[in-house]
Amino acid sequence: MNKMRVDRLLEQAKSQGLEAVVIMPGPNLVYLTGIEVHLSERPAMLFFPVNGEPFAFCPAFEAERIAAGAAIAKVFAWREEEGPAPVLKQALERMGIGGGLLGIEYRYMRVLERELLADAVPGTLRYADAGLLLADLRMQKDAEELALIQQAAAIADAAVKAGHAFIKPGVTESQVAAYIDGELQKLGAEPPFEIYVASGPRSAIPHAGPTDRVLQEGELVWVDFVCLHKGYVGDITRTYPVGKVSGKLAEIYQICLDAQAKARAEVRPGMTGAQVDAIARDYITAKGYGEYFTHRTGHGFGLEVHEEPYIVGSNDRPLAIGNAFTIEPGIYVPGLGGVRIEDDVVLEAGGARVLTQYPRNLLA
Ligand code: ZN
Ligand code: ZN
């Protein structure tokens, strides 16, 4: 149990008029308690009452592990013969929960758990999304998290470097992915590995997985992957030339490179996600390729690959010191090819501290 994080959550929950926050197995549970609980067909939830001690509701065979792992004294364990419903009802009664507004995670709670809750509370279940509170807390990385993110980014950097040495005409996208996979394992990253590789005209597809296509002289290939290290992710993209690249491919490469550098250099605390998105987008648009930049400029990362804050035109909330996010503009010209350059940054008082440092201009 991370008491500081739980206290901050409950303070927010209180101000929102919640009676308790209910957490499902998943990243928010890891964030608050440090334990990973497998999400299965057997319901498990942790309850954090605004007034009162936290308690767990879980299958009996998980009870000991959750109690010890999360340092939770009160566990209501249900046995398979009786099913979860009577135990949940009893738990809520005993702990005096269920008369007020419950904070649940809209993104993680299933209809299964919601219906169990609705049956267990007296009267009508009233709930609100506590996911927003947790997103706000998780945006503000603490020192421990920043250290882990930094390590994950360093692994990403090293793997991207190894990948660069492997790129040459004649190898396939799948071979590039397998090679980077092997490097990530050697570097101590944890599976699963998500490695996207796209070359030649396929590189114009922003989220393309590797195929047996053979890399050819004069084209671009980008590699985008996420590595996991002690629960935290690093996320990087580099676009490599295969041999010598010229003409329009070199032109879009340079524009993307400059747009990315501009966003990295100009981002400041207090700017909104939309404003940072606009730095990269306006530059690419001014160069005539705005319609080919078809995704947001970046996303927060940490326990998850995609989390708040999103660097996107619809995000009008200001970014703050301690936010960790990617900056990854791209230009994708159908039939020709595409380029994306992605770095992980942490926002500090003076601007972005860039965690991924492998060179970006690889055309030379
Ligand atoms: Zn990525
Ligand atoms: Zn990304």
PDB file of N, CA and C and ligand atoms in Angstrom, residues 224 235 299 305-306 326 328 342, ligand 2:
ATOM      1  N   ASP A 224       8.852   1.276 -34.098  1.00  0.00           N
ATOM      2  CA  ASP A 224       8.190   1.869 -32.934  1.00  0.00           C
ATOM      3  C   ASP A 224       7.944   0.739 -31.939  1.00  0.00           C
ATOM      4  N   ASP A 235       8.748   4.348 -24.558  1.00  0.00           N
ATOM      5  CA  ASP A 235       8.080   4.265 -25.861  1.00  0.00           C
ATOM      6  C   ASP A 235       8.895   5.098 -26.836  1.00  0.00           C
ATOM      7  N   HIS A 299       1.222  11.305 -26.180  1.00  0.00           N
ATOM      8  CA  HIS A 299       0.361  10.759 -25.128  1.00  0.00           C
ATOM      9  C   HIS A 299       1.183  10.605 -23.862  1.00  0.00           C
ATOM     10  N   VAL A 305       0.901   2.414 -21.502  1.00  0.00           N
ATOM     11  CA  VAL A 305       1.510   3.037 -22.687  1.00  0.00           C
ATOM     12  C   VAL A 305       0.780   4.321 -23.044  1.00  0.00           C
ATOM     13  N   HIS A 306      -0.526   4.306 -22.888  1.00  0.00           N
ATOM     14  CA  HIS A 306      -1.320   5.501 -23.183  1.00  0.00           C
ATOM     15  C   HIS A 306      -2.059   5.905 -21.921  1.00  0.00           C
ATOM     16  N   THR A 326       4.915  11.549 -24.539  1.00  0.00           N
ATOM     17  CA  THR A 326       5.720  11.408 -25.752  1.00  0.00           C
ATOM     18  C   THR A 326       5.488  12.613 -26.659  1.00  0.00           C
ATOM     19  N   GLU A 328       5.628  12.836 -30.713  1.00  0.00           N
ATOM     20  CA  GLU A 328       5.820  11.919 -31.838  1.00  0.00           C
ATOM     21  C   GLU A 328       5.025  12.297 -33.085  1.00  0.00           C
ATOM     22  N   GLU A 342       9.750   9.702 -32.330  1.00  0.00           N
ATOM     23  CA  GLU A 342       9.091   9.735 -31.021  1.00  0.00           C
ATOM     24  C   GLU A 342      10.096   9.717 -29.881  1.00  0.00           C
TER      25      GLU A 342
HETATM   26 ZN    ZN B   2       3.764   6.477 -28.427  1.00  0.00          ZN
END
